[in-house]
Coordinates of C-alpha atoms and ligand atoms in Angstrom, one line a residue:
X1 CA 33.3 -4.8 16.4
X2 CA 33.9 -1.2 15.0
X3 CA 33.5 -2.8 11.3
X4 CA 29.7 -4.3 12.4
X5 CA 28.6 -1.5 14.2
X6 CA 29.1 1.3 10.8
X7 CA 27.7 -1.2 8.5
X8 CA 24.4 -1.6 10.9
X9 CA 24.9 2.7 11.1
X10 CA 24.6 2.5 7.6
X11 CA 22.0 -0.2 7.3
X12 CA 20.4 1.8 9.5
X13 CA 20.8 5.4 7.4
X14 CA 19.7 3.4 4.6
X15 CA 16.8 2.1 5.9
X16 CA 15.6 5.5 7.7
X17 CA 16.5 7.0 4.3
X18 CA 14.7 4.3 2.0
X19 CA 11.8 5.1 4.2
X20 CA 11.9 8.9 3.5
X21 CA 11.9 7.8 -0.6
X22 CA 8.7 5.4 0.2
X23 CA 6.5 7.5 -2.1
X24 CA 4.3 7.6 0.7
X25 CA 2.6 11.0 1.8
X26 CA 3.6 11.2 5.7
X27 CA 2.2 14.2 8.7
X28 CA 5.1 15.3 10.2
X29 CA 3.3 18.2 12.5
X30 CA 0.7 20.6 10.7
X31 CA 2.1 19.6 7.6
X32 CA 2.4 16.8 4.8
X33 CA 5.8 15.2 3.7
X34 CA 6.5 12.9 0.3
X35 CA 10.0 11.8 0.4
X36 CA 11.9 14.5 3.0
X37 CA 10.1 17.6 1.6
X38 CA 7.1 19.2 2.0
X39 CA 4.0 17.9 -0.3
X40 CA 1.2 20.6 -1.2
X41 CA -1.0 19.7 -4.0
X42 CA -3.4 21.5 -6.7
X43 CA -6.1 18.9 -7.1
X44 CA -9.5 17.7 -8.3
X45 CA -12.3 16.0 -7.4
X46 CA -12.9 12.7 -10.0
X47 CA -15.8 10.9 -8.2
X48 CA -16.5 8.7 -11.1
X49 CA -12.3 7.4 -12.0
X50 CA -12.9 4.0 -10.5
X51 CA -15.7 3.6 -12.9
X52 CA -14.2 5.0 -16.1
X53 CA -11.5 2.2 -15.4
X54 CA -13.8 -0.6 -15.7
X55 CA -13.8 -3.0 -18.4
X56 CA -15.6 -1.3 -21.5
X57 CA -19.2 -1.4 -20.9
X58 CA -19.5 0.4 -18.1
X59 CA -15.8 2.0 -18.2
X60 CA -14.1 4.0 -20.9
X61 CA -10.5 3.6 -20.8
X62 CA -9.2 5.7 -23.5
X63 CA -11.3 8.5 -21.7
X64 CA -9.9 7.8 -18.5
X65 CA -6.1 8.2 -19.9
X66 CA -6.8 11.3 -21.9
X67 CA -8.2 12.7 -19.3
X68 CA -5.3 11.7 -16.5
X69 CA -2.7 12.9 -19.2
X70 CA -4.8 16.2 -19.5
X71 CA -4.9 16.7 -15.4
X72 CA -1.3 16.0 -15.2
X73 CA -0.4 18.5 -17.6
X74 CA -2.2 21.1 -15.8
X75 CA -0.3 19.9 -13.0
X76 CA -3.6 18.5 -10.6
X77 CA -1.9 15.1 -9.8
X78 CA -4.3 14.6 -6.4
X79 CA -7.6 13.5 -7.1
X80 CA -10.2 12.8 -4.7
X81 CA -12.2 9.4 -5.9
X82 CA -15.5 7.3 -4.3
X83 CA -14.0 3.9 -4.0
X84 CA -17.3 2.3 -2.8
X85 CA -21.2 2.4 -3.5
X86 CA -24.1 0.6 -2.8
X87 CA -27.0 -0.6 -5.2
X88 CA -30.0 1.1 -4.1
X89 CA -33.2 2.1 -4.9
X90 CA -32.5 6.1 -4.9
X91 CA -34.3 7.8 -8.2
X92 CA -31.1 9.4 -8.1
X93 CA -28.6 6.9 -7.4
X94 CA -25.7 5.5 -9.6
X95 CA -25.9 2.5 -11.1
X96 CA -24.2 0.1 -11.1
X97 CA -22.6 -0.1 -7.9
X98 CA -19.4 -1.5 -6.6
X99 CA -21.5 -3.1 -3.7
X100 CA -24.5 -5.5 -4.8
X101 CA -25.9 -6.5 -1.6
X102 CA -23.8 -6.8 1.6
X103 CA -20.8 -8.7 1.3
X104 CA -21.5 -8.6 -2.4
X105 CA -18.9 -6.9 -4.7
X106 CA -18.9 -6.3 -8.3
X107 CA -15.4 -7.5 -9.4
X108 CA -15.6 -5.2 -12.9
X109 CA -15.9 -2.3 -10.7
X110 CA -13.2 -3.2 -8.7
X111 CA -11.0 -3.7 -11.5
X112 CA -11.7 -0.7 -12.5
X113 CA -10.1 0.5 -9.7
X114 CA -7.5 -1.4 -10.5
X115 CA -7.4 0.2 -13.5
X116 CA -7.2 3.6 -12.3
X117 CA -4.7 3.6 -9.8
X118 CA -2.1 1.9 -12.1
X119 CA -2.7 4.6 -14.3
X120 CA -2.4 7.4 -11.6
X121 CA 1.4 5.9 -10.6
X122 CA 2.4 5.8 -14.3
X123 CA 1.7 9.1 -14.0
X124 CA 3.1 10.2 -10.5
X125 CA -0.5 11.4 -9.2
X126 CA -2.2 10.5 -5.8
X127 CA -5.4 9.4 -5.1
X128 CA -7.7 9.9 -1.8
X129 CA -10.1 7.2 -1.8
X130 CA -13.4 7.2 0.0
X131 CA -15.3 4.7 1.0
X132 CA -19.0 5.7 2.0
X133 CA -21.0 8.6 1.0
X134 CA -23.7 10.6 4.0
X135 CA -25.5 11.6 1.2
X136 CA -27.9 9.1 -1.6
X137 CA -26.2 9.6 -5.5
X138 CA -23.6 6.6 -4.6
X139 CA -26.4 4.4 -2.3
X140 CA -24.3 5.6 0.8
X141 CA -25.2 5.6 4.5
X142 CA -29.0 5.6 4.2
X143 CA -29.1 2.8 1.7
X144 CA -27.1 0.8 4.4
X145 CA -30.1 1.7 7.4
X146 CA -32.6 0.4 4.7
X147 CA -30.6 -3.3 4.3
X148 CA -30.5 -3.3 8.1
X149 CA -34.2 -2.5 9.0
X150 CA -36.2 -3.9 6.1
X151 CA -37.5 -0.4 5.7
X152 CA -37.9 1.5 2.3
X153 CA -35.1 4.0 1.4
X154 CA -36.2 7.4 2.4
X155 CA -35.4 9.2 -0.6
X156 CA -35.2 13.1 -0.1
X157 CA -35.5 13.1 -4.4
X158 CA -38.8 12.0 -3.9
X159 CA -40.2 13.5 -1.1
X160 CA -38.1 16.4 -0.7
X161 CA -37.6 16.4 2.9
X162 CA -34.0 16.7 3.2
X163 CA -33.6 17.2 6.9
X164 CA -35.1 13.6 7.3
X165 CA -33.1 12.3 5.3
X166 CA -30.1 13.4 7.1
X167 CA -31.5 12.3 10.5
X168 CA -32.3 8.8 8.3
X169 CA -28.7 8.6 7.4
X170 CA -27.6 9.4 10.6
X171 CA -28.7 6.1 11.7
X172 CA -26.3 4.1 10.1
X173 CA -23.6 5.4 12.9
X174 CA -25.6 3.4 15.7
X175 CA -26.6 0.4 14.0
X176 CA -24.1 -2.4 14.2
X177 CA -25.3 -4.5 11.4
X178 CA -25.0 -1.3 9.1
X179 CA -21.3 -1.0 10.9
X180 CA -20.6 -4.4 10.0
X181 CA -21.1 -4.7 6.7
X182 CA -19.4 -1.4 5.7
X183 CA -16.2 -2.5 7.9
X184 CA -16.6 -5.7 5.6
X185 CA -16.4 -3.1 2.7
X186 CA -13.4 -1.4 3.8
X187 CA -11.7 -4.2 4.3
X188 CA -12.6 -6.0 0.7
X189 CA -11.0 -2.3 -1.1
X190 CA -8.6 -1.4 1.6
X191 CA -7.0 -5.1 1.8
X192 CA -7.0 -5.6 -2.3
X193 CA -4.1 -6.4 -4.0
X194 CA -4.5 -4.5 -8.0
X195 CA -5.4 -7.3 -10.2
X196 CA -2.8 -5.3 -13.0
X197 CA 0.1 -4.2 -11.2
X198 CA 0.2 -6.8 -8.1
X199 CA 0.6 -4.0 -5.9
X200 CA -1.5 -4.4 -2.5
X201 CA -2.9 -1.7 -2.2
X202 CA -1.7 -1.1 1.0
X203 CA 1.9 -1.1 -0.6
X204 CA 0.9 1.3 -3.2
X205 CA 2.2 5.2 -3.0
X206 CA -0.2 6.1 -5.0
X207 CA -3.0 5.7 -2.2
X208 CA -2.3 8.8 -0.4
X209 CA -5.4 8.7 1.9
X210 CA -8.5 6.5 2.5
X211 CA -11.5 8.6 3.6
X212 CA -14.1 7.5 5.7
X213 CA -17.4 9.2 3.6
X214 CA -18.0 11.7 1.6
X215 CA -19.5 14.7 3.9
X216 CA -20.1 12.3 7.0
X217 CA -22.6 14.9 9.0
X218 CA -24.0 14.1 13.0
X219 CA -27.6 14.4 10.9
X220 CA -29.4 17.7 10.1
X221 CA -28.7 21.2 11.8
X222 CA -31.9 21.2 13.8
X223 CA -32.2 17.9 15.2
X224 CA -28.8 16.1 14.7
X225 CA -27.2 17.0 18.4
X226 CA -28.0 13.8 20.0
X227 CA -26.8 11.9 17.1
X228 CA -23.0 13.5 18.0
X229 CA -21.5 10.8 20.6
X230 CA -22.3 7.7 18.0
X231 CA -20.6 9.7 15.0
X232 CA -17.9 11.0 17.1
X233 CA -17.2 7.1 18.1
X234 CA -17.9 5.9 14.5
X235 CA -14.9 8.7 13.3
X236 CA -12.5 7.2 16.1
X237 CA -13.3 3.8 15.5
X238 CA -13.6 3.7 11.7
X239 CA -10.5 6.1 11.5
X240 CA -8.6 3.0 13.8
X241 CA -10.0 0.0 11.8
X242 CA -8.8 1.7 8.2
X243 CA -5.3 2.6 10.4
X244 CA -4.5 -1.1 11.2
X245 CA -5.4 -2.2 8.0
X246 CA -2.9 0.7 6.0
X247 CA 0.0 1.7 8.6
X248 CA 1.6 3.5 5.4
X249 CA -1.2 5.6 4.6
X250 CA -3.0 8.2 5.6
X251 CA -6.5 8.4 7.6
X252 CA -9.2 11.8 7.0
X253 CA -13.2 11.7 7.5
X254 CA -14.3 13.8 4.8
X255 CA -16.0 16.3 6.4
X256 CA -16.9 19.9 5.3
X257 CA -16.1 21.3 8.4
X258 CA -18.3 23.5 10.7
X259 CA -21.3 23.1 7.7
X260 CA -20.9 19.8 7.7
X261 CA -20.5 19.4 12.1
X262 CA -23.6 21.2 13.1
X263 CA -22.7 24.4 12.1
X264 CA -20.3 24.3 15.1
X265 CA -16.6 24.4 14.7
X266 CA -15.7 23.5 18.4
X267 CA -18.1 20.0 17.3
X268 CA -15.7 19.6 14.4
X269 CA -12.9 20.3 16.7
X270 CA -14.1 17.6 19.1
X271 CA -14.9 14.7 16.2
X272 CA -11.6 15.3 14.6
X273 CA -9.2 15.1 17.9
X274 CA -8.9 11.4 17.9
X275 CA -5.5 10.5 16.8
X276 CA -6.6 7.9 14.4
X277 CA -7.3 11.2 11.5
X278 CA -4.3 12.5 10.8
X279 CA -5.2 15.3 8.6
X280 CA -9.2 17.5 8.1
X281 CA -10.9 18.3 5.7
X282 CA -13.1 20.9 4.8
X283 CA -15.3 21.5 2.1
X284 CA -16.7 25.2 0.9
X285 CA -20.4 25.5 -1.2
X286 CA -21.0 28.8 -1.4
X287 CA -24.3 28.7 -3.6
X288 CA -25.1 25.1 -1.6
X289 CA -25.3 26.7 1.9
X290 CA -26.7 30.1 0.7
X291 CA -24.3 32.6 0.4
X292 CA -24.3 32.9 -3.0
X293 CA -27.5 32.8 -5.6
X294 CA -26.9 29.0 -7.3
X295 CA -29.3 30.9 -10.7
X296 CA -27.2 33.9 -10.6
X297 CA -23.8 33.2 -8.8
X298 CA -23.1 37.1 -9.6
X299 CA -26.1 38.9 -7.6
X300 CA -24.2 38.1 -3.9
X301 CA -20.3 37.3 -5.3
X302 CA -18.7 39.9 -3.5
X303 CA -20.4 39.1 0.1
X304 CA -20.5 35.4 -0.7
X305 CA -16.7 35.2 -1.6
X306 CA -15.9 37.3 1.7
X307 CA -17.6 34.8 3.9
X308 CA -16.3 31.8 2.0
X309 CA -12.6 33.4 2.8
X310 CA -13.9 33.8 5.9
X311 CA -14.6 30.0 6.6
X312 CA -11.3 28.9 4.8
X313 CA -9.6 31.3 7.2
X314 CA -11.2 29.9 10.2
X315 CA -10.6 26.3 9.0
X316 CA -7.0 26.7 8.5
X317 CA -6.6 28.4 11.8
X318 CA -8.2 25.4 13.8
X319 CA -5.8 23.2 11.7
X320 CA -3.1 24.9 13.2
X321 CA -4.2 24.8 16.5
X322 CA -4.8 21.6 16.6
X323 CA -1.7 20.6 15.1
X324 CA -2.9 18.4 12.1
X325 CA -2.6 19.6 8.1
X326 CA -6.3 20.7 6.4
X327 CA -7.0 20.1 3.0
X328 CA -9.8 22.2 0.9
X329 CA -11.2 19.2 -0.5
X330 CA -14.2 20.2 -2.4
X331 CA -14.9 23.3 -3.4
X332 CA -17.3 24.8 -6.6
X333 CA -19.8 27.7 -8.1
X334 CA -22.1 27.8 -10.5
X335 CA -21.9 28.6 -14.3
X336 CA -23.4 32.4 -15.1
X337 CA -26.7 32.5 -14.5
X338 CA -27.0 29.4 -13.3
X339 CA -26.8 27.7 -16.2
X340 CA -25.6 24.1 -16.9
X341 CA -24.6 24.0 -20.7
X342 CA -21.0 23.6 -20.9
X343 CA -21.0 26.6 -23.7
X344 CA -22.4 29.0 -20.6
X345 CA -20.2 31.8 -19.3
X346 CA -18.0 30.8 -16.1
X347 CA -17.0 34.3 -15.1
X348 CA -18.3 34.1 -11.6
X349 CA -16.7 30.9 -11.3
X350 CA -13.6 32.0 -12.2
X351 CA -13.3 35.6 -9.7
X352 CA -14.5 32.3 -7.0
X353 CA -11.5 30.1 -8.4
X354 CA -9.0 32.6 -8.6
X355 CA -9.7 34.3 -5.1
X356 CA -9.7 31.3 -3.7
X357 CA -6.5 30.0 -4.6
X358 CA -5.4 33.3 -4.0
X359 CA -5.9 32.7 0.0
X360 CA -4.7 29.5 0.2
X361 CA -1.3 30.2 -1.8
X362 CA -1.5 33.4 0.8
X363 CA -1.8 31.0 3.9
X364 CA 0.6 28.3 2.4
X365 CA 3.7 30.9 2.1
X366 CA 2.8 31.9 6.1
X367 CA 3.6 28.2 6.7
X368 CA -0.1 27.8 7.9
X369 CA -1.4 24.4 8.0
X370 CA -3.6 24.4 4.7
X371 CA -1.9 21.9 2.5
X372 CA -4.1 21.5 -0.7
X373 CA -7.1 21.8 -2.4
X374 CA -9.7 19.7 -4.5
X375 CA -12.5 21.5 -6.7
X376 CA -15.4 20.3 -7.6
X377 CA -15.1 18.6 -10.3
X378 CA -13.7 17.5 -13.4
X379 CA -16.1 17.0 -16.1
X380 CA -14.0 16.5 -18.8
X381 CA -15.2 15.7 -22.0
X382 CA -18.9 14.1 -20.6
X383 CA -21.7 15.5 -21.7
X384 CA -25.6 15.2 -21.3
X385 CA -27.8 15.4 -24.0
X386 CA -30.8 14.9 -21.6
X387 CA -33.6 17.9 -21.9
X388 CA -33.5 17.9 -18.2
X389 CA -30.1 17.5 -18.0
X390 CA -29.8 14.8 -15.4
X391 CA -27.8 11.8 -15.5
X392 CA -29.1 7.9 -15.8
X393 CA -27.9 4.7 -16.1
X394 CA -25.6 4.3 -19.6
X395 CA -24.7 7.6 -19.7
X396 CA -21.2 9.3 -19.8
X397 CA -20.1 10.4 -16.4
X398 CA -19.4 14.2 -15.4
X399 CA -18.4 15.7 -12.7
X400 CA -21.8 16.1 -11.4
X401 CA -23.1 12.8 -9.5
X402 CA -26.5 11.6 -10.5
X403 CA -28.5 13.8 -7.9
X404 CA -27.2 16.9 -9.6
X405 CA -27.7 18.6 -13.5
X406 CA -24.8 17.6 -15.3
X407 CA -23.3 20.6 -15.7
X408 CA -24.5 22.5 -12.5
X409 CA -20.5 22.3 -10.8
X410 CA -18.4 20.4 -13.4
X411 CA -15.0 22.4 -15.1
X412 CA -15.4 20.6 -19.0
X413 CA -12.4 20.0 -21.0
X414 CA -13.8 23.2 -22.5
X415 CA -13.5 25.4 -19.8
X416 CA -10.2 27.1 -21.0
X417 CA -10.6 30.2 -18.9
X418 CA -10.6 27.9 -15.4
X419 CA -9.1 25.4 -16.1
X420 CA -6.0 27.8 -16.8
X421 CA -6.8 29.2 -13.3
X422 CA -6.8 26.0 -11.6
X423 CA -3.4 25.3 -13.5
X424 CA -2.1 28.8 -12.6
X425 CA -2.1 27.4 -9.0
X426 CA -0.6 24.5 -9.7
X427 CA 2.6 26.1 -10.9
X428 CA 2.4 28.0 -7.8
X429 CA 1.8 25.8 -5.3
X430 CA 5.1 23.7 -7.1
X431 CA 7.0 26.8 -7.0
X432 CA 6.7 27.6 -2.8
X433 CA 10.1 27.6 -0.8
X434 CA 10.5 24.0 0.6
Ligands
LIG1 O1 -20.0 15.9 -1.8 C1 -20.7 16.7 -2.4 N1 -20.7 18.0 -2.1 C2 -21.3 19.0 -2.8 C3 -21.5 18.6 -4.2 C4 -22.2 19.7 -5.0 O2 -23.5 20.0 -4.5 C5 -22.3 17.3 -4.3 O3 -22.5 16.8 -5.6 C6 -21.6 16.2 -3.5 O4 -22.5 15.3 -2.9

């Protein structure tokens, strides 16, 4: 009897410790955990991976590996990707897009997602995967309310009128058809098996977290409040479905925080409770929300960096409260003088980089709950050579989605100066006491 009960002690020691080795990032408190220690992370945002893993034509593979080798030399090995979009009619939509109609998937697309995450585990890196989008350069939540009601996309590009459009994407939280299809969505990427490794994705390590949107808001600022309940219930609900479906891996909303709840932290407080997110998000546009002059990120740096430490502060001191990690996961500035031309000075950028990281290294070594960040976003070695700078259909892929100038946020494979900033952080982050 003493013989079976140590070797089912040490199958059971073995097992507990297998399951600390399972490549998986865990929450144990305010904090994350990959294999027994602490995981904190120097990232990037890469919305367009998936499709530079597609099957040439739409893909570029040999760019895609460069450009992973590059990242994981400078030590970003988390890298926030859109894992879903939806063929619309925006001026200023990508095309093509994963989703064709609904319950319609392109299968090259997929592949190329395929593609990307074997890549990413040859190479050790971790991917957060998400899986709608609030706002109209990937189709996203207001392409969904046109499929349901028959009506016309209400495209802000066009008519400008972006409060509308946030009340008009807003919809989507309330309307169950819209619901259904997308939980159809979730379930065709989220319950894939990788066509090239045979890895479920489920199984895979590499999947650190699947995201609910990108920047899922209650609607606009001024009219949005009675939208609250329905995307309050859509977080708990959506955040349940995707936990059923992927015990192993992690749950987050993509939010930007208080900008992106209202402009009310206790609202962000509120949405994010639910025990189905295990981690927040925040996000931090300095020159997007007005602090800072988007054609001369210089004139208000000084101001606009103190409230943007200011709203990292007050992010990471809700995390803590609550009792859940926060990740940084978007951040960006503008090029000098607002310029998009990837031979353009960066030096605002890079006082904005550099304080930044600054803080959160500050707040990670007081054992505070901020556990990584994701800037916005790799460019790499895309270019435009558009007079107006803007992306369409064919063209490479920066890190600037179609709505934007290509140029107007993305770090280039040319940015030395940053990109050795956002590498200094890396080592740093690596280097913190367990
Ligand atoms: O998610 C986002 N947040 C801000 C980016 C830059 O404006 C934008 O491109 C993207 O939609």
């Amino acid at each position: 009897v003493r013989l079976a009960v140590s070797c089912l002690l040490l199958l059971a020691a073995f097992a507990a410790s297998a399951a600390e080795q399972s490549g998986f990032v865990k929450v144990e408190g305010a904090r994350f955990v990959l294999d027994g220690k602490p995981y904190r992370f120097a990232g990037a945002n890469f919305w367009y991976g998936a499709y530079l893993g597609a099957p040439d034509g739409i893909g570029d593979r040999e760019r895609l590996r460069a450009e992973l080798d590059q990242l994981k030399a400078a030590g970003i090995d988390n890298l926030r990707v859109l894992a879903m979009s939806e063929a619309s009619g925006f001026k200023r939509g990508v095309s093509p897009a994963i989703m064709s109609e609904p319950g319609k998937y392109d299968e090259d697309l997929l592949q190329g997602l395929d593609y990307l995450l074997a890549e990413m585990a040859r190479r050790d890196m971790k991917a957060v995967l998400y899986l709608n989008n609030f706002w109209q350069w990937s189709g996203g939540m207001s392409q969904y309310v046109s499929w349901a009601t028959g009506e016309p996309v209400f495209d802000p590009d066009t008519t400008g009128d972006w409060n509308g459009f946030m009340q008009n994407s807003a919809r989507f939280y309330a309307i169950a058809e819209a619901q259904a299809w997308y939980r159809d969505a979730i379930r065709t990427v989220v319950g894939r098996t990788n066509g090239i490794t045979g890895v479920a994705y489920v199984d895979d390590p590499t999947v650190m977290s699947w995201q609910l949107a990108n920047e899922p808001r209650p609607g606009s600022d001024k009219d949005g409040h009675p939208n609250f309940p329905a995307y309050r219930e859509w977080i708990h609900d959506t955040a349940g479905l995707i936990r059923g479906l992927a015990p192993k891996q992690l749950v987050s909303t993509g939010s930007e925080g208080a900008m992106g709840s209202l402009r009310d932290i206790d609202l962000f407080v509120q949405a994010h409770r639910t025990p189905n997110v295990d981690y927040l998000t925040f996000h931090l546009w300095p020159s997007n929300w007005s602090w800072v002059d988007h054609d001369d990120p210089a004139a208000r740096l000084e101001s606009g960096l103190a409230t943007s430490l200011a709203y990292i502060d007050e992010h990471i001191d809700v995390a803590g409260k609550m009792g859940k990690p926060i990740v940084l996961s978007e951040f960006g500035l503008n090029r000098d003088g607002g310029a998009f031309s990837p031979e353009s000075g960066v030096q605002a950028r890079d006082r904005f980089y550099a304080a930044i990281f600054d803080r959160l290294l500050q707040r990670m070594q007081a054992g505070d709950a901020i556990a990584g960040s994701n800037f916005w976003a790799w460019g790499g070695r895309g270019r435009t050579t558009n007079p107006d700078w803007m992306w369409k259909a064919g063209d490479p892929f920066t890190g600037d989605p179609p709505q934007e100038a290509q140029g107007l946020f993305s770090l280039f494979d040319s940015d030395a100066s940053t990109l050795e900033i956002v590498s200094s952080h890396a080592r740093a982050v690596r280097a913190l006491a367990p």
